[in-house]
C-alpha positions as CSV (number, residue, x, y, z in Angstrom):
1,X,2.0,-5.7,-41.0
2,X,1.6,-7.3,-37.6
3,X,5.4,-7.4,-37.1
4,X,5.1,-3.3,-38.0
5,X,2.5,-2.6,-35.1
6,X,4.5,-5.0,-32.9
7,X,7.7,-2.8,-33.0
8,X,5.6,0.3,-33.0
9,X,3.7,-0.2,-29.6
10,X,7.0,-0.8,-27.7
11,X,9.9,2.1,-27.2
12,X,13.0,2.0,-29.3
13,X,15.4,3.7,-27.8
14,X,18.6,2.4,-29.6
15,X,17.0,3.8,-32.6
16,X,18.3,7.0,-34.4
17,X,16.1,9.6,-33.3
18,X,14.8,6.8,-30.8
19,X,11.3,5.9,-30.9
20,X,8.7,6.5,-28.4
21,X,5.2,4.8,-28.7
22,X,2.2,7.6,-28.0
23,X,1.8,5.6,-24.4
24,X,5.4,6.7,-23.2
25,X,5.9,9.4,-20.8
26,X,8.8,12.4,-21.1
27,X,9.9,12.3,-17.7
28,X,13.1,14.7,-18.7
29,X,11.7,17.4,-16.8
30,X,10.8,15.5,-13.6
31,X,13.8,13.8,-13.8
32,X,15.8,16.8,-13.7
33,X,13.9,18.3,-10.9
34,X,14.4,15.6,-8.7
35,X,17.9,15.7,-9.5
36,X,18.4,19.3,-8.3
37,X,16.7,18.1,-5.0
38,X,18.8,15.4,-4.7
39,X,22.1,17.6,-5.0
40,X,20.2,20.0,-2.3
41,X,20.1,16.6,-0.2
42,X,24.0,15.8,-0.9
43,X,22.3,12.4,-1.8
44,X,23.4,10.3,-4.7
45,X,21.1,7.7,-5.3
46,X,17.3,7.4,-4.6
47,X,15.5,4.8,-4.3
48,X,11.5,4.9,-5.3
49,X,8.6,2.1,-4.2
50,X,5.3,1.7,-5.4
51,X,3.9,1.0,-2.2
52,X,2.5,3.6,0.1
53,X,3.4,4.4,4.1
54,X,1.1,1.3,5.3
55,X,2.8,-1.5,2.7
56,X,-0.5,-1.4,0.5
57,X,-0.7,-3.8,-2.3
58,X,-3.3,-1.3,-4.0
59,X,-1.9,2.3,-3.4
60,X,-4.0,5.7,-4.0
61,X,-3.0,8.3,-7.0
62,X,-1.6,10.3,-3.9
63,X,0.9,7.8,-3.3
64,X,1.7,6.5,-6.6
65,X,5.3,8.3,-7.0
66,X,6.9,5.5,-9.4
67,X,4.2,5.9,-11.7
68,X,4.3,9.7,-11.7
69,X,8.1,9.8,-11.9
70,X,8.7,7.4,-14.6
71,X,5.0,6.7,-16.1
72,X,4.8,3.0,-15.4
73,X,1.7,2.1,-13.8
74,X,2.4,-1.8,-12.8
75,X,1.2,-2.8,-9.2
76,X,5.1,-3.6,-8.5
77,X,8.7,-2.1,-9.2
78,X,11.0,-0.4,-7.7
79,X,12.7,2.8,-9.5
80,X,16.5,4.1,-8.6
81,X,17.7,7.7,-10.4
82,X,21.2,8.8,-9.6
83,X,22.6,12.0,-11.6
84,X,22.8,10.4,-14.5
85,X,21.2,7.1,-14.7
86,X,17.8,5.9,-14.1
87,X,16.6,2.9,-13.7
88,X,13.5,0.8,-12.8
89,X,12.5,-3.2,-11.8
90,X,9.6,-5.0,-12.3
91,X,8.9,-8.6,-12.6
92,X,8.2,-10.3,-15.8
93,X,4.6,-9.6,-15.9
94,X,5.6,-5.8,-16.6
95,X,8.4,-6.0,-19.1
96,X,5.8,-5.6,-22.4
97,X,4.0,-2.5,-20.3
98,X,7.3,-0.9,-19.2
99,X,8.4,-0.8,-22.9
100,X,5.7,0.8,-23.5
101,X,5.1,3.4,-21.0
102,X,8.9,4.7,-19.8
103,X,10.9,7.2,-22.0
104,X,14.8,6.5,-23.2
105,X,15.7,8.1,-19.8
106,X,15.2,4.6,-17.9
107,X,17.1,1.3,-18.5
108,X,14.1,-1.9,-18.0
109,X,16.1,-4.4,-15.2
110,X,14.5,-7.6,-15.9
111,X,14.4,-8.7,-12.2
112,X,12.5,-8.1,-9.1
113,X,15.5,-9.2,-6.6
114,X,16.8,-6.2,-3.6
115,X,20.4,-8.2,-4.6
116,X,20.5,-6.8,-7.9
117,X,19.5,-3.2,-7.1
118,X,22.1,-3.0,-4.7
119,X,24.6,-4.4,-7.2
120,X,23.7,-2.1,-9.5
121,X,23.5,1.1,-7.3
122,X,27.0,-0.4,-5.8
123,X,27.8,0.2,-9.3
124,X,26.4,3.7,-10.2
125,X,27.6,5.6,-7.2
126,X,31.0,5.7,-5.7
127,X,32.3,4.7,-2.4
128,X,31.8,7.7,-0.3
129,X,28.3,8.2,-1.5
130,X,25.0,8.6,-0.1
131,X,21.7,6.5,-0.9
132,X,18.9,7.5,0.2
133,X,15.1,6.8,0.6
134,X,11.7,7.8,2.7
135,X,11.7,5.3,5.4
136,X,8.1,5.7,5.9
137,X,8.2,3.8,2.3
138,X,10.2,0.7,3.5
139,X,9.4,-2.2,5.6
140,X,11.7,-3.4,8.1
141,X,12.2,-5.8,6.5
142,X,13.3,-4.2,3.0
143,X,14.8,-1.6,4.9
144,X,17.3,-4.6,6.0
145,X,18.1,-6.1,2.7
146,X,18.9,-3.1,1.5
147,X,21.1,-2.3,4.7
148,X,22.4,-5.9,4.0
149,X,23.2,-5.4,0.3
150,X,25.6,-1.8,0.9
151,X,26.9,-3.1,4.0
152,X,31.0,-2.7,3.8
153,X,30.4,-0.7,1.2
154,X,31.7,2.6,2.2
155,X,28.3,3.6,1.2
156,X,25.8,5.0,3.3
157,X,21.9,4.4,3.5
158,X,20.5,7.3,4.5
159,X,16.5,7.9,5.9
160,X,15.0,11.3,4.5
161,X,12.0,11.9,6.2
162,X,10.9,14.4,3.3
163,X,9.8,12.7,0.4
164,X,12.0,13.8,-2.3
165,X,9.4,12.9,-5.0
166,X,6.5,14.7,-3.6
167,X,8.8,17.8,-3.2
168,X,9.1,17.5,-6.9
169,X,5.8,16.6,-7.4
170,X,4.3,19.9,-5.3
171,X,1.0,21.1,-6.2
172,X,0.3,18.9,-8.6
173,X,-0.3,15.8,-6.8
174,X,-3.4,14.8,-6.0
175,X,-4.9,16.2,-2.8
176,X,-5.7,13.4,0.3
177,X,-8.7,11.9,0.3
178,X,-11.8,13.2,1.8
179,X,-15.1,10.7,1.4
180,X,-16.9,9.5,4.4
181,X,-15.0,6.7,6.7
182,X,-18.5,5.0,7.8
183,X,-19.4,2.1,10.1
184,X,-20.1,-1.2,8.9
185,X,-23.6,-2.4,10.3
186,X,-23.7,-5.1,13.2
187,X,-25.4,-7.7,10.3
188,X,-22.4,-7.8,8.5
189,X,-19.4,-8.1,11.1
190,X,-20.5,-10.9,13.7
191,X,-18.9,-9.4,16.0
192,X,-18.6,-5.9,17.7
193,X,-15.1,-3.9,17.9
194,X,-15.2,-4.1,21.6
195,X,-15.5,-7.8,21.5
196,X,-12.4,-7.9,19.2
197,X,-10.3,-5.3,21.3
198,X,-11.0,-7.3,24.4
199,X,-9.7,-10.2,22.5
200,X,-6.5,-8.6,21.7
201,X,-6.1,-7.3,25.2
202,X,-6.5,-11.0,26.2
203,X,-3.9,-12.0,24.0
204,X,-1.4,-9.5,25.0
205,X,-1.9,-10.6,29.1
206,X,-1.5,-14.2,27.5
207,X,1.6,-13.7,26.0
208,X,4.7,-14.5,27.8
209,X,6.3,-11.0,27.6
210,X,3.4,-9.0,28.1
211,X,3.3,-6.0,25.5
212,X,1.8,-3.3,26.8
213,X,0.6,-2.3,23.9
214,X,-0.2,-3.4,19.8
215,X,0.7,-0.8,16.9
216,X,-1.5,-1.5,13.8
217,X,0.2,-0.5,10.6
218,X,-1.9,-1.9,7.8
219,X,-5.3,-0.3,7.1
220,X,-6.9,-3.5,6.8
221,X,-6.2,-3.9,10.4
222,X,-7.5,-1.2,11.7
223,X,-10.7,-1.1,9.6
224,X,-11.0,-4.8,10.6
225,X,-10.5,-3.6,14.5
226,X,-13.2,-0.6,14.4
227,X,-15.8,-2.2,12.2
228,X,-15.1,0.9,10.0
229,X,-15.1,1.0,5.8
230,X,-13.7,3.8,3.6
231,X,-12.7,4.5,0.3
232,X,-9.2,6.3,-0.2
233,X,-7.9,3.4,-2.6
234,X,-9.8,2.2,-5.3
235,X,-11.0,-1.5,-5.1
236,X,-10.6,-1.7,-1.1
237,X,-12.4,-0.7,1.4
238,X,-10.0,1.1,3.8
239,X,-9.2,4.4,4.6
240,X,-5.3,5.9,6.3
241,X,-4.9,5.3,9.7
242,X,-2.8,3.6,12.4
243,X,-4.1,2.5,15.8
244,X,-1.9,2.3,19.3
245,X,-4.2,-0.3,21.6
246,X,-2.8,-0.4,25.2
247,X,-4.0,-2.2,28.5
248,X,-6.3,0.4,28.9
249,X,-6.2,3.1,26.0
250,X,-7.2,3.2,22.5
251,X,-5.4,5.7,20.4
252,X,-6.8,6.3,16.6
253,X,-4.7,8.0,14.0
254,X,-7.2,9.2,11.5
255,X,-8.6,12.4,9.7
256,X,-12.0,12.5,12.1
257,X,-13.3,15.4,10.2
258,X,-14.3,12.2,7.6
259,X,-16.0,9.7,9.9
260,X,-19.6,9.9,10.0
261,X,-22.0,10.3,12.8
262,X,-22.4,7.5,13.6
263,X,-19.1,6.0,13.3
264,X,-18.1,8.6,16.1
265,X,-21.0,7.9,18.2
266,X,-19.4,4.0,18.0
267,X,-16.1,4.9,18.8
268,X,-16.8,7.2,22.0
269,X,-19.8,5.4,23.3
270,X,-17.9,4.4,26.4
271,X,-15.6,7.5,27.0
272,X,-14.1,7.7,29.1
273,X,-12.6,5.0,30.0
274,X,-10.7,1.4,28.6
275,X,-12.8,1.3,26.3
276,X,-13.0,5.3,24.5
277,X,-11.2,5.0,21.8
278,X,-9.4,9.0,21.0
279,X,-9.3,10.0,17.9
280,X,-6.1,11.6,17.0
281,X,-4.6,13.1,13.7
282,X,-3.4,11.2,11.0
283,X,-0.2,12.7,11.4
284,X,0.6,12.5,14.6
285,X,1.3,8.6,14.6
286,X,4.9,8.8,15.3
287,X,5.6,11.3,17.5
288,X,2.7,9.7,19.5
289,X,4.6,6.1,19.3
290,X,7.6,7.9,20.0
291,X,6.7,9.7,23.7
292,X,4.9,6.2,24.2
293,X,7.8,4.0,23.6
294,X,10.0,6.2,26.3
295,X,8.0,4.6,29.2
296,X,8.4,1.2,30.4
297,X,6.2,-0.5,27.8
298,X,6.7,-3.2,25.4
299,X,5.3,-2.9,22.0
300,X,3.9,-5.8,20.0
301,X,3.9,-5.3,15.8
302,X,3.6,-7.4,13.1
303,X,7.3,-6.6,10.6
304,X,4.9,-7.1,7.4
305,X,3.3,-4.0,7.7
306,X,5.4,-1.4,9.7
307,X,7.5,1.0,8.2
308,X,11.1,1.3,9.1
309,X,10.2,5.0,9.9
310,X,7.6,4.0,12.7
311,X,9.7,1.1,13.8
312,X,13.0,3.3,14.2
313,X,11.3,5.3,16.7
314,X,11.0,2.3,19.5
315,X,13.8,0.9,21.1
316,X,15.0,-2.8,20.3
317,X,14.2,-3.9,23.4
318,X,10.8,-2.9,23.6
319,X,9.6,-4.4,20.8
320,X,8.4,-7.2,20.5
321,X,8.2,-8.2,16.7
322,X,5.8,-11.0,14.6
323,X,6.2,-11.1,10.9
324,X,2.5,-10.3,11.5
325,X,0.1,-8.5,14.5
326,X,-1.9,-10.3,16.5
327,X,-4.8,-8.6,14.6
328,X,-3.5,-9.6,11.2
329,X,-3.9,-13.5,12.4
330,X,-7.5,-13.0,14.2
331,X,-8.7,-11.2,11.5
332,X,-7.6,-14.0,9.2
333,X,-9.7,-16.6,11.2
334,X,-13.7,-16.0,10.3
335,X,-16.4,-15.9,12.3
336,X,-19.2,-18.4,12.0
337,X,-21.0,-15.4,10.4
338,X,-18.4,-14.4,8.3
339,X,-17.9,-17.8,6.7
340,X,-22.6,-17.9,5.8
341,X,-21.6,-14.0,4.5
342,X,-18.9,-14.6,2.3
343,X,-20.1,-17.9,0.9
344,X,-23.8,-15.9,0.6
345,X,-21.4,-13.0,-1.7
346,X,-20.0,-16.1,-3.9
347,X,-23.6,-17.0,-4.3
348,X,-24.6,-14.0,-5.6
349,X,-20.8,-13.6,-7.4
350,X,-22.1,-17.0,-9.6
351,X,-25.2,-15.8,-10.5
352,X,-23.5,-12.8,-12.2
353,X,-20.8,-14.8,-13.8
354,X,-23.7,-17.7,-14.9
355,X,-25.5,-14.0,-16.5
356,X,-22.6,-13.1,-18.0
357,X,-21.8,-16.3,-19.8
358,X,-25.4,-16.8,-21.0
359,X,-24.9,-13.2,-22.3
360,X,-21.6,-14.2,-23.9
361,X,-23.0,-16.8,-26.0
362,X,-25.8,-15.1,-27.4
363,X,-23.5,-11.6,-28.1
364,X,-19.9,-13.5,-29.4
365,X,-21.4,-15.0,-32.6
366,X,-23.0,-11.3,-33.6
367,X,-19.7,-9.7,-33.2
368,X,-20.3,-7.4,-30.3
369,X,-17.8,-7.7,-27.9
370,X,-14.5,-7.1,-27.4
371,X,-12.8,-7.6,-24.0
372,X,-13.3,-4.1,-22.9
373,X,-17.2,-4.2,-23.2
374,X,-16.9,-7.6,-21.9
375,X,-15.3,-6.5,-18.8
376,X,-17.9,-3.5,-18.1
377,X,-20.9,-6.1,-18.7
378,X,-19.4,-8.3,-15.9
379,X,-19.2,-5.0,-13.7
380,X,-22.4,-4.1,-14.6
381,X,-24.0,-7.1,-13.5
382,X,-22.4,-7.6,-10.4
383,X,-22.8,-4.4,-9.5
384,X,-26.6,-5.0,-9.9
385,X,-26.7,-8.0,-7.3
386,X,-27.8,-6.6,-3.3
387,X,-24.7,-5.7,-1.5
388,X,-22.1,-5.0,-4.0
389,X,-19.7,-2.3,-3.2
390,X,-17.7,-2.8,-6.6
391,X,-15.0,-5.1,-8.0
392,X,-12.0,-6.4,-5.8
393,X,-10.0,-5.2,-8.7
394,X,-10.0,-3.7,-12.2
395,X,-11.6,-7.0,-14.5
396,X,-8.9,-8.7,-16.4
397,X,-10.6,-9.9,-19.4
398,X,-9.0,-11.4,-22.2
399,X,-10.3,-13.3,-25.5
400,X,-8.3,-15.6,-27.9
């Protein structure tokens, strides 16, 4: 019997009619739509992340347009459709879930590697043809291997600022995210944003070719910046924006209907002046960047974490380029109160894992717990311990 349920949780497409396990998705229809806009495009292949426009490791259900278009949820893969082939790449610790989740419209490649995409869109689409992608999906570095792996090709990589997924997807993906982007309290940051801007500024006079200014890309680095926390992906405490920081402006790309009161009283406490920091729309990011980058400035950004479709924008010889920003790498360092805070959370992290052991012991032998139940125990009592804001990330719990 077990080798029966085996087969039947996996998809079998070379079956006749093939068989699809109850946790497959029919992506015909989407598939077909995207197609049509794809034609409309004159594009012949596309290619579709799972990250989002700031290289998020975690991404929101707005931006999760692999797993809408092909119904694998992994963290990582990379999905390519052309008119009549479709085909997505994931490492090996998603192989058993994609054979569960995709439809016989998608051939499983059993490697992570840009090289073999390439090889295999080289393959799919004549010379001549176009391949396309969003390139505020694609960091500069990806952007490159891929430029690398058609080069010579007679094939051509071609931006498309319009998301050809979410032009599919229309009304029916879910709506941005509106909860409250809030200050984090003085007690828990050991250190004030204007502290940590003047230390940037001090780095960028420091450096031997001055940037004028530092672009921040990943939300990390910006909440890290501002003091601020949010909530628009699940498990981390961030919230969409970019930040421009000059000699003497502060520009912050954000939806400010969502801060609070007193996160806006923080932010324009000193306005004007080098220290006002303007709150702009989300949105407006790149044009902004753009009018900026046509003075005589020098911008500093860290490659990890900008898009090729912010990074286009500047000219090559005003940038000046780290595989990381200078606030990735301060951030990184912690501050004396920092370090007593986060060894203070692993204090309080044991006692929940010491409670949920003890509880373990007493509940395996009566037969009342299977991993699921195991996992919302653990949640339950670390969520009861002062301070918690949640797990990191969904509990992997396993038994046997």
């Amino acid at each position: 019997p077990q080798a029966a349920s085996a087969a039947t949780d996996v998809r079998n497409c070379s079956a006749d009619p093939p068989y699809l396990p109850p946790t497959a998705t029919n992506t015909t229809a989407r598939l077909a739509a995207l197609r049509a806009t794809m034609r409309a495009h004159s594009v012949q292949a596309y290619i579709v992340p799972s990250t989002d426009a700031h290289m998020s490791e975690y991404i929101a259900e707005r931006d999760s347009r692999l797993g809408w278009l092909t119904g694998f949820t992994g963290s990582a893969g990379t999905g390519v459709v052309t008119q009549d082939k479709a085909a997505l790449w994931t490492d090996s610790r998603y192989w058993t879930q994609a054979e569960r989740q995709l439809d016989c419209n998608w051939e499983l490649q059993r490697t992570p590697w840009i090289e073999s995409i390439g090889l295999w869109i080289l393959e799919a689409v004549p010379v001549g043809g176009n391949i396309s992608l969003d390139p505020f999906l694609f960091s500069v570095d990806t952007w490159n291997s891929y430029s690398q792996a058609l080069q010579g090709s007679g094939r051509t990589l071609l931006p498309i600022e319009t998301n050809l997924v979410d032009q599919v997807w229309g009304d029916q993906r879910p709506p941005p995210p509106s909860s409250e982007i809030y200050s984090l309290p003085e007690a828990f940051t050991g250190s004030r944003w204007e502290e940590k801007v003047a230390g940037i500024r001090q780095q960028m006079e420091q450096h031997i070719r001055r940037p004028t200014a530092v672009l921040l890309s990943g939300l990390e680095e910006t909440a890290w910046l501002f003091n601020l926390r949010g909530e628009d992906i699940p498990y981390n405490p961030v919230f969409y924006s970019y930040t421009l920081l000059t000699n003497t402006s502060i520009s912050l790309f954000v939806d400010k209907t969502r801060l609070s009161a007193a996160a806006r009283q923080s932010l324009q406490a000193s306005c004007p002046g080098r220290l006002c920091v303007e709150l702009q729309e989300y949105g407006q990011a790149r044009a902004h960047l753009r009018r900026y980058a046509q003075g005589n400035v020098t911008i500093w950004l860290g490659t990890e974490y900008t898009t090729y479709g912010l990074y286009g924008v500047i000219p090559q010889e005003k940038l000046l380029e780290n595989s990381y920003s200078p606030v990735m790498l301060a951030k990184a360092v912690k501050n004396a109160k920092e370090q007593e805070l986060l060894r203070a959370a692993h204090v309080r992290d044991a006692v929940a894992v010491i409670q949920y052991l003890l509880w373990l012991e007493k509940m395996v032998p009566q037969g009342q717990v299977d991993e699921f139940s195991g996992a919302q125990h653990i949640d339950a009592l670390r969520q009861a311990q002062e301070h918690s804001r949640g797990p990191s990330f969904q509990s992997i719990s396993a038994s046997g």
